[in-house]
Structures are given as C-alpha cells and as structure tokens.
Short mmCIF file of C-alpha atoms in Angstrom, two decimals:
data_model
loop_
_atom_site.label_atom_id
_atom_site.label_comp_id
_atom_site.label_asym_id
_atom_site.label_seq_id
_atom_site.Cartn_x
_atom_site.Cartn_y
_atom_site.Cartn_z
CA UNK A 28 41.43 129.07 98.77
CA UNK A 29 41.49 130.68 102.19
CA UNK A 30 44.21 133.72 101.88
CA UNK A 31 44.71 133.54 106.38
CA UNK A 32 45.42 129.35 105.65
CA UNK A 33 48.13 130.25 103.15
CA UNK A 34 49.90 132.54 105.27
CA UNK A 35 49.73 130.36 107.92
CA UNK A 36 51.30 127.64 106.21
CA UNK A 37 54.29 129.78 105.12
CA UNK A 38 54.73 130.85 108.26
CA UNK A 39 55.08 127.48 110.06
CA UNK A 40 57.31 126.37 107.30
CA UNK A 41 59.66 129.90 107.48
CA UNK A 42 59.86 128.86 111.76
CA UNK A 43 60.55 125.56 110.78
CA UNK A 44 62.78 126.31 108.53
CA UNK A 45 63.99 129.32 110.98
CA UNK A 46 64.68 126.95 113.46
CA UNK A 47 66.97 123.93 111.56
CA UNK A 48 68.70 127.16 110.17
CA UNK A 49 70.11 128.14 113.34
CA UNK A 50 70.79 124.75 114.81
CA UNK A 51 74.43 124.47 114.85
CA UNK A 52 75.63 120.99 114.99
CA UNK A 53 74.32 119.20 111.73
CA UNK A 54 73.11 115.92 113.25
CA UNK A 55 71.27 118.00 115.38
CA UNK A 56 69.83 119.74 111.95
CA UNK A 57 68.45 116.46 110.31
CA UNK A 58 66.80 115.83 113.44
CA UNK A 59 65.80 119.50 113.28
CA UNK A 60 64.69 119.18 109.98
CA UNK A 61 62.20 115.79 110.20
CA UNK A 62 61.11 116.20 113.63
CA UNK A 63 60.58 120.31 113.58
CA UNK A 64 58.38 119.02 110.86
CA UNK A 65 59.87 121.34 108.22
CA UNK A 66 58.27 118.06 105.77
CA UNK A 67 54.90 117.99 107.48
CA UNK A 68 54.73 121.79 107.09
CA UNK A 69 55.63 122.02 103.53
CA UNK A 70 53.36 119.17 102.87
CA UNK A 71 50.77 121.35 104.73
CA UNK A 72 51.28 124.28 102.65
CA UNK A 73 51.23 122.32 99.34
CA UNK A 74 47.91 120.97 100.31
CA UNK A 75 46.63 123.86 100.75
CA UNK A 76 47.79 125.08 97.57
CA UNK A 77 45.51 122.03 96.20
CA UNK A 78 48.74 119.64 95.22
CA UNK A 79 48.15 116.45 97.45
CA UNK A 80 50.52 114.68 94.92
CA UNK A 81 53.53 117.04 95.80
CA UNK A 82 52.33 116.64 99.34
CA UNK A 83 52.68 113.22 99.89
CA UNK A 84 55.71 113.10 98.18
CA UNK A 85 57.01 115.67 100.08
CA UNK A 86 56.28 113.79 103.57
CA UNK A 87 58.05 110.96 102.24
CA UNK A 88 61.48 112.29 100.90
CA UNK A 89 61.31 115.44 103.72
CA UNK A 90 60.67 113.22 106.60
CA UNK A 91 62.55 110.30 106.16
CA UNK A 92 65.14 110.19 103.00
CA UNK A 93 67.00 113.08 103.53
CA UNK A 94 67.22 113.42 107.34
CA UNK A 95 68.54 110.09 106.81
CA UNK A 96 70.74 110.58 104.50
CA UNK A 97 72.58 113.94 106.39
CA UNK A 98 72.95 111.38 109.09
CA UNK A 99 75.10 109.36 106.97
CA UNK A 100 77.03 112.03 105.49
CA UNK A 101 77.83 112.97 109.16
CA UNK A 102 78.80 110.26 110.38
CA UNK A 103 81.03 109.60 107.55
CA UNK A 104 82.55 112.78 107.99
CA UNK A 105 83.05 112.60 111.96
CA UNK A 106 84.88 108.89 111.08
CA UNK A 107 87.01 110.10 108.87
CA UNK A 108 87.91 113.28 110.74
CA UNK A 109 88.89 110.78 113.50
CA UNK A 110 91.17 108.80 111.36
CA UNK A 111 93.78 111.91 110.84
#
C-alpha cells in the first residue's frame, strides 16, 4: 500500500469534511456533505485501505441516505418553527 495515496485520501476527506463543517445553514450541509463528496472520499480512502465492501457501502448510505435524510429533518424543523 502506497504511504503518499493514504495521505492523500485523508486529506481530501479532512477538506471535505473541513468544508460541510463550516457551512452554516444545515440544508446547505447535506448538500455539502453528498456533493463535496465527503462519501466518495471516504469510499476512496477505504479502498485504498483494501476494504471495497466498506467502500461501496459507504457511497451508498454517505451519498444518498443520509443527505437525504438531514433534508427531512430540516424541513420538519423549519415547518414546525413556522407553526409557533
């Protein structure tokens, strides 16, 4: 395993991860979060760390499941706030 691949890999996913971090509004963050591609990254650095399993399950939860999910939660939250 290539030592300069690794620490590329963490370092996309810490400016990724960097970046939905400091996004303020969280709508904004889920979008941050699956288009950034905080989930493409990760999968990136777990198949480089030879787990392709991990990996693909990672693009599939990361990328679409729990961006979608936050938007829900928002969007919940913003109705009800509206509401009082």
């Amino acid at each position: 395993m290539d030592d300069t691949l690794v620490a590329a890999s963490l370092l996309l996913v810490a400016a990724a991860a960097t970046a939905a971090a400091l996004t303020r509004d969280p709508a904004r963050q889920a979008v941050v979060l699956s288009l950034l591609a905080l989930a493409l990254a990760l999968a990136l650095l777990f198949t480089v760390l030879q787990a392709p399993d991990v990996a693909l399950s990672q693009l599939a939860v990361g990328s679409a499941v729990t961006p979608l999910m936050i938007l829900l939660t928002v969007r919940r939250v913003r109705r009800r706030r509206r509401r009082e």
